[in-house]
mmCIF file of C-alpha atoms in Angstrom:
data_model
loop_
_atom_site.group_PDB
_atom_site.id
_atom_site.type_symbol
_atom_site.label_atom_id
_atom_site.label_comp_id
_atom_site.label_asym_id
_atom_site.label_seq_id
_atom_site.Cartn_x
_atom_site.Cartn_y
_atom_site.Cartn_z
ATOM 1 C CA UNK A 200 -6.954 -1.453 22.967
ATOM 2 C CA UNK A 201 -4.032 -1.405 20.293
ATOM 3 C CA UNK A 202 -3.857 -3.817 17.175
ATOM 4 C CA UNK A 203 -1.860 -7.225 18.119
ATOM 5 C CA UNK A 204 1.673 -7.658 16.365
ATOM 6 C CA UNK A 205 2.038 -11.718 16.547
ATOM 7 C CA UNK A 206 3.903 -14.110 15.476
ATOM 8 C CA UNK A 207 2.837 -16.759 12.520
ATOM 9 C CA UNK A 208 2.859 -18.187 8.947
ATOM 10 C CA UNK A 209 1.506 -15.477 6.979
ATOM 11 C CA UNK A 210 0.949 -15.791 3.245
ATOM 12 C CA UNK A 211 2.518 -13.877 0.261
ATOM 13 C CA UNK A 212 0.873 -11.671 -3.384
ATOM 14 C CA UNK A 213 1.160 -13.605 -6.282
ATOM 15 C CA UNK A 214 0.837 -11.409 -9.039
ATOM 16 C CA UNK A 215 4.086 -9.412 -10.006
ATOM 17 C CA UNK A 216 3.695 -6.436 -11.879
ATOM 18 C CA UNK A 217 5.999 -3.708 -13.566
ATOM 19 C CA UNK A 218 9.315 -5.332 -11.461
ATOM 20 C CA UNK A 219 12.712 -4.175 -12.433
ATOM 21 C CA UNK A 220 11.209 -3.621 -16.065
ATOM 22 C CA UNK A 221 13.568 -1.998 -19.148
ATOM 23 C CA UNK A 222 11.547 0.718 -19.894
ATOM 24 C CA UNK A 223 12.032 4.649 -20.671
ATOM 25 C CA UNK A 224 14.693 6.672 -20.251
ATOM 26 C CA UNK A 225 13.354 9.386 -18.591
ATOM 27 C CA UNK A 226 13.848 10.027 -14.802
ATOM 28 C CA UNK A 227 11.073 12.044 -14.145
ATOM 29 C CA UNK A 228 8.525 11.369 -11.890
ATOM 30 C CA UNK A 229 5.432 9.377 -12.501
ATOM 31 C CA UNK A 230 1.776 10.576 -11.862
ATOM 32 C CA UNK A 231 -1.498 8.532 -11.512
ATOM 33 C CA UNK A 232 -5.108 9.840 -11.319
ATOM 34 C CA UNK A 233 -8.225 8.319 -11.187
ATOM 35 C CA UNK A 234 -9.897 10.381 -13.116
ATOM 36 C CA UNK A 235 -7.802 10.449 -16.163
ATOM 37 C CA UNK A 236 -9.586 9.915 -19.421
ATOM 38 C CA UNK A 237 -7.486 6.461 -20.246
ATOM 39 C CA UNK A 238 -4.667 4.586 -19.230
ATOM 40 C CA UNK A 239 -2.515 4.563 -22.740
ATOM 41 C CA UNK A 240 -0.222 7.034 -21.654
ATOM 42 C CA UNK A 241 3.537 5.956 -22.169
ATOM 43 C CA UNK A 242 5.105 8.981 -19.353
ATOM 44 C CA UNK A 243 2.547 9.146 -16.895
ATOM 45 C CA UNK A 244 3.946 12.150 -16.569
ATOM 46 C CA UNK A 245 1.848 15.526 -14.757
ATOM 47 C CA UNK A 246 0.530 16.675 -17.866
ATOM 48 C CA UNK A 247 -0.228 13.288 -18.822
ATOM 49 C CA UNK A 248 -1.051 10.653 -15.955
ATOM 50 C CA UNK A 249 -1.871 7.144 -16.162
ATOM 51 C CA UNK A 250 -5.184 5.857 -14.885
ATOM 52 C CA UNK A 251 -3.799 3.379 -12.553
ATOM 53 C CA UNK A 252 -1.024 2.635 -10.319
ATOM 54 C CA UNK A 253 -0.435 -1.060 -12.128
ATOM 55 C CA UNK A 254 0.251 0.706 -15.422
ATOM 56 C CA UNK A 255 2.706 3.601 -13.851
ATOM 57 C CA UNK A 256 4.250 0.836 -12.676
ATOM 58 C CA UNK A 257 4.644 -0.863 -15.573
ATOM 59 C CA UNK A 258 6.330 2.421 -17.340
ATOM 60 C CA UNK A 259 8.193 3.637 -14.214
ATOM 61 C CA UNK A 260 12.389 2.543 -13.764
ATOM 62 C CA UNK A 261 14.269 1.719 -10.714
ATOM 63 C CA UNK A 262 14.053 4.484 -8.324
ATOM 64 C CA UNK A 263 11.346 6.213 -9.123
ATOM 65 C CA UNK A 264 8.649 7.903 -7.520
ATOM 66 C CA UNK A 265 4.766 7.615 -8.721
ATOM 67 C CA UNK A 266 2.671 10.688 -7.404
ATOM 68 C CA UNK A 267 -1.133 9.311 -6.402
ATOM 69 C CA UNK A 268 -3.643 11.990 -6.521
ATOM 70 C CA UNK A 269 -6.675 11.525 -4.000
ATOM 71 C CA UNK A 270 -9.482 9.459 -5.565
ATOM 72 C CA UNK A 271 -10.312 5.095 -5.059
ATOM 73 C CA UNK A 272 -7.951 3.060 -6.895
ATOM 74 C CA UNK A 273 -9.289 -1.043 -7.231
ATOM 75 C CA UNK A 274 -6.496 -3.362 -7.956
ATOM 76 C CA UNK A 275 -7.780 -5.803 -10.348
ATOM 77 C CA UNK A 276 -4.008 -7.314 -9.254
ATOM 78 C CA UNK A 277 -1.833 -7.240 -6.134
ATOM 79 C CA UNK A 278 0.813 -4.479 -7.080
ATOM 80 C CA UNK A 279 3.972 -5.687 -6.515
ATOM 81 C CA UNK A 280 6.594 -2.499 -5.505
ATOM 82 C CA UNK A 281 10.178 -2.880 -5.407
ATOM 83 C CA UNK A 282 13.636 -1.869 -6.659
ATOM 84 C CA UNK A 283 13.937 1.252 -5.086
ATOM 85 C CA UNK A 284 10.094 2.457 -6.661
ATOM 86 C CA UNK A 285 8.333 4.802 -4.399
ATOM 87 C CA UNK A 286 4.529 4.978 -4.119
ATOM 88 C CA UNK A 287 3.090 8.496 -2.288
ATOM 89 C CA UNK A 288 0.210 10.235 -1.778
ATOM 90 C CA UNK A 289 -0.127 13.708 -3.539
ATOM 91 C CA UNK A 290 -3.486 15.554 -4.373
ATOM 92 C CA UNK A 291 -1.907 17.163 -7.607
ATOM 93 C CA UNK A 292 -5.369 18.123 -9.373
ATOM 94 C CA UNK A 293 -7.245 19.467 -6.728
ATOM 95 C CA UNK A 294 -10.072 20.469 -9.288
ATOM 96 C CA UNK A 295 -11.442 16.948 -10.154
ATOM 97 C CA UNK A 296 -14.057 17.227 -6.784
ATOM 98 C CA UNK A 297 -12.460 14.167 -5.349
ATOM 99 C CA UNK A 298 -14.052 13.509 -1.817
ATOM 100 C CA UNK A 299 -11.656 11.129 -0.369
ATOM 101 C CA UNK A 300 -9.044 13.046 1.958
ATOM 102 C CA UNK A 301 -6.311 10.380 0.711
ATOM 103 C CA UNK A 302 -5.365 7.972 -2.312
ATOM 104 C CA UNK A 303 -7.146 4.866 -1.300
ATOM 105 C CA UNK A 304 -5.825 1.655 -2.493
ATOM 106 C CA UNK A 305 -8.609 -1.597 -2.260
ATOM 107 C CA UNK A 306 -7.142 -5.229 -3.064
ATOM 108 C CA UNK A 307 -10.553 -6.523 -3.007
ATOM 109 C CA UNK A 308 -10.086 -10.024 -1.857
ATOM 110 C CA UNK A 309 -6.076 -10.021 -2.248
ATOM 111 C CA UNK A 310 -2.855 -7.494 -1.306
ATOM 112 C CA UNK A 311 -3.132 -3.874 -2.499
ATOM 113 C CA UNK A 312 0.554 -3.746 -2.060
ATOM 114 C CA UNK A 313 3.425 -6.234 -1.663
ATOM 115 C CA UNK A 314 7.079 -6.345 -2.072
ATOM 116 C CA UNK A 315 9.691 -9.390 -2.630
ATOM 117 C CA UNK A 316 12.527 -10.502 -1.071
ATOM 118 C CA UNK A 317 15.845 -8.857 -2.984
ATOM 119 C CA UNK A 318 13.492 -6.411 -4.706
ATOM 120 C CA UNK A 319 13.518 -3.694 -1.943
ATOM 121 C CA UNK A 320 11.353 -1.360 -2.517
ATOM 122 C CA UNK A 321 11.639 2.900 -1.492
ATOM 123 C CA UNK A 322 8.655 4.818 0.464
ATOM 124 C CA UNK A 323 5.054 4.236 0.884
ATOM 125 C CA UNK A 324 3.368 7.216 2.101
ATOM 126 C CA UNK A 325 0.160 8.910 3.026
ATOM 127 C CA UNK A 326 -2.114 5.834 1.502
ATOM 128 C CA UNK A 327 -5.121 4.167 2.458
ATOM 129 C CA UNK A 328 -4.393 0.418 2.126
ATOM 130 C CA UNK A 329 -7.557 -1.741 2.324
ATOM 131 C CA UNK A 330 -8.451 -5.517 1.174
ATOM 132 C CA UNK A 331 -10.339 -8.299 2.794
ATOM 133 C CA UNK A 332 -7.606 -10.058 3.920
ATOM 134 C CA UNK A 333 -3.987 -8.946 4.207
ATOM 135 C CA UNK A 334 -3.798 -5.452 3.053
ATOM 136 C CA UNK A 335 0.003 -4.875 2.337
ATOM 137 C CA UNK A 336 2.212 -8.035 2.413
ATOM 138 C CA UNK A 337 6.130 -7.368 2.821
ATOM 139 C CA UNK A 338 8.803 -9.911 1.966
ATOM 140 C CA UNK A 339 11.326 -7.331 0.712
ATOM 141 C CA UNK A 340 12.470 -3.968 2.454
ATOM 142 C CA UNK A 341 10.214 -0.829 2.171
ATOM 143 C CA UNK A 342 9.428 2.181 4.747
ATOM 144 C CA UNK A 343 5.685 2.456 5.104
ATOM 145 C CA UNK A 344 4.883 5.923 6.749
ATOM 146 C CA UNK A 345 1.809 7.970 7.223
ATOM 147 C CA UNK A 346 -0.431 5.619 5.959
ATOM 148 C CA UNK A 347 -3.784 4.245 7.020
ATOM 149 C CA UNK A 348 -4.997 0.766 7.601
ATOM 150 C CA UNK A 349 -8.858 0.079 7.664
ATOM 151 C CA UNK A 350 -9.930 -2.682 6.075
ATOM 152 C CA UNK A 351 -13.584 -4.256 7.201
ATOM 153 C CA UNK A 352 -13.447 -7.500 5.999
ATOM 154 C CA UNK A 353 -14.017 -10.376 8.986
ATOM 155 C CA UNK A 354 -10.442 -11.378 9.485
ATOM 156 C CA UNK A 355 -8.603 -9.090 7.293
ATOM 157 C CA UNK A 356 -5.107 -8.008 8.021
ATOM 158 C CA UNK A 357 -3.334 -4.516 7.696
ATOM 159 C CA UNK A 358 0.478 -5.515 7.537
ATOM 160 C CA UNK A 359 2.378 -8.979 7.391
ATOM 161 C CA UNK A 360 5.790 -9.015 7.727
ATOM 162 C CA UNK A 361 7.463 -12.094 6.510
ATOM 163 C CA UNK A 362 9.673 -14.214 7.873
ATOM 164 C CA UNK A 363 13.590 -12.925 6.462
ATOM 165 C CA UNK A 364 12.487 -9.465 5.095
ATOM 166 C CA UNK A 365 15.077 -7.153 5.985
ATOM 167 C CA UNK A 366 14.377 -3.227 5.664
ATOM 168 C CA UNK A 367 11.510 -2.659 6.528
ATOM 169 C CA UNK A 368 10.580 0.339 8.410
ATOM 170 C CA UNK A 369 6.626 0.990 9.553
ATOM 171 C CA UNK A 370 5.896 4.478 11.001
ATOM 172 C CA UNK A 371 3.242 6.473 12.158
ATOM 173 C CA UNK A 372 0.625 5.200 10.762
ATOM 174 C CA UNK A 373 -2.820 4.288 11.764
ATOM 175 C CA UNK A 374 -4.842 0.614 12.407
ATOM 176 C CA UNK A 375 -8.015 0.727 12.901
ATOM 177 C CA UNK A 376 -11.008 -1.668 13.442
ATOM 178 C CA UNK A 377 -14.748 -0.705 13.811
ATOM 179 C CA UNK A 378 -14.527 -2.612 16.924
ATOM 180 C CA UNK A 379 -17.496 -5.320 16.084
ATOM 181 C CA UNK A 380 -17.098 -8.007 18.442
ATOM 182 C CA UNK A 381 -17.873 -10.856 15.690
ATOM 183 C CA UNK A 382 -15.118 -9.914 14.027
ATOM 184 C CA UNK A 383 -11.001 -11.088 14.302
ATOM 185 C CA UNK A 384 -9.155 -7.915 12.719
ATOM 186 C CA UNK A 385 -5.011 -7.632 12.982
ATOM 187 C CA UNK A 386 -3.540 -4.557 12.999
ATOM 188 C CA UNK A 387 0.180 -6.469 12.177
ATOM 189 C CA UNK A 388 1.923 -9.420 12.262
ATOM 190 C CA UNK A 389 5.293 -10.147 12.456
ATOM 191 C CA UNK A 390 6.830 -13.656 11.270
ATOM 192 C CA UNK A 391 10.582 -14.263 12.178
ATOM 193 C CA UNK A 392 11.985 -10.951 11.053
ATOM 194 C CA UNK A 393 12.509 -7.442 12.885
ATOM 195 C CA UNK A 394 11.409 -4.440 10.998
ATOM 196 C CA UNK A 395 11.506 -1.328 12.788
ATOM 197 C CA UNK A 396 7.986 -0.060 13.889
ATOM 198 C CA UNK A 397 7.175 3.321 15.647
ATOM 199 C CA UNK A 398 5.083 6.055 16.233
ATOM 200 C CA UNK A 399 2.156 4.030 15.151
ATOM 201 C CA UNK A 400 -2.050 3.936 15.849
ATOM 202 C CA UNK A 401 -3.632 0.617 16.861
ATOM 203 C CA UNK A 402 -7.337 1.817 17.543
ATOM 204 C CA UNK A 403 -10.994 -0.509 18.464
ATOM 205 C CA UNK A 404 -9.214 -3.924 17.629
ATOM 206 C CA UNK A 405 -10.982 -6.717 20.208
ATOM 207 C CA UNK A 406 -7.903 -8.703 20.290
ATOM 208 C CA UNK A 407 -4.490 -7.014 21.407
ATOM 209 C CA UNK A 408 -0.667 -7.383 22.166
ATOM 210 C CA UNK A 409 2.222 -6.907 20.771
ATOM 211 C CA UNK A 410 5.473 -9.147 20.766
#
């Protein structure tokens, strides 16, 4: 059965980090890994990542890309992407024994990702988005590609699309519920807007249809 795209009120991050920030003048990409030694680094540059995607973030500038090597990355806050920022998977130190085949990105009991209206964000690609409710909550324009959407929590959410975001393109990526009857997942809803959505995987949800 495929994950249901429906229609509803749907409710937004809070927490706004690193958004449209003055910060340094460098254009060069940004890299995060998990297994970096701290997170005081003022580049995040390759020979010098940050420790977590909130603090690249923080240091990045409109525009920029932040390069997510594989490993499990808890956000003690929602991350709020925008202004052109793009967030993508990229197993850059493949000697740190990581055994995830993906950056995965847990918002615990809130968003792992979210963007805001008139903040539109760049690309979000090849991440695992989890969180025990809504996993990625969109009010402002992104393209979401390649990624994967698993959470377990009863109830939880993979994508909500607010009502007016504009920009927003969702592709080929994968839903998936374990398929435990006393359990109410949602691949996606939609709330009075039209992103574009293709090429995706709704897989084991209970409760289907799209509209």
């Amino acid at each position: 059965m495929i994950g249901r795209v429906t229609k509803g009120l749907l409710v937004a991050g809070v927490v706004v980090l690193g958004l449209a920030m003055p910060v340094l003048a460098s254009a060069d990409p940004r890299y995060v890994n998990d297994d970096a030694a701290n997170d005081t680094s003022t580049t995040c540059s390759l020979a010098d990542p940050c420790k977590t995607i909130a603090h690249a973030i923080s240091v990045s500038q409109s525009g920029e890309t932040i390069h997510v090597d594989n490993g499990t990355y808890l956000a003690a806050a929602s991350l709020a992407l925008g202004d052109g920022r793009s967030l993508i998977a990229d197993d850059f130190d493949t000697s740190d024994g990581d055994t995830e085949t993906m950056p995965i990105i847990d918002g615990g009991g809130g968003n792992a990702l979210y963007t805001i209206a008139g903040h539109p964000a760049g690309t979000v690609s090849g991440l695992d988005l989890r969180s025990l409710g809504i996993a990625v909550t969109l009010s402002g324009g992104v393209t979401i590609d390649g990624c994967v959407f698993d959470s377990t929590g009863n109830l939880s959410q993979g994508v909500a699309v607010n009502s007016g975001a504009t920009g927003v393109t969702i592709e080929n990526s994968t839903f998936s519920d374990n398929g435990m009857t006393d359990h109410y997942r949602t691949g996606m809803t939609v709330d009075g807007s039209s992103p574009t959505i293709t090429g995706n995987t709704f897989e084991n949800f209970q409760i289907g249809r799209a509209s």
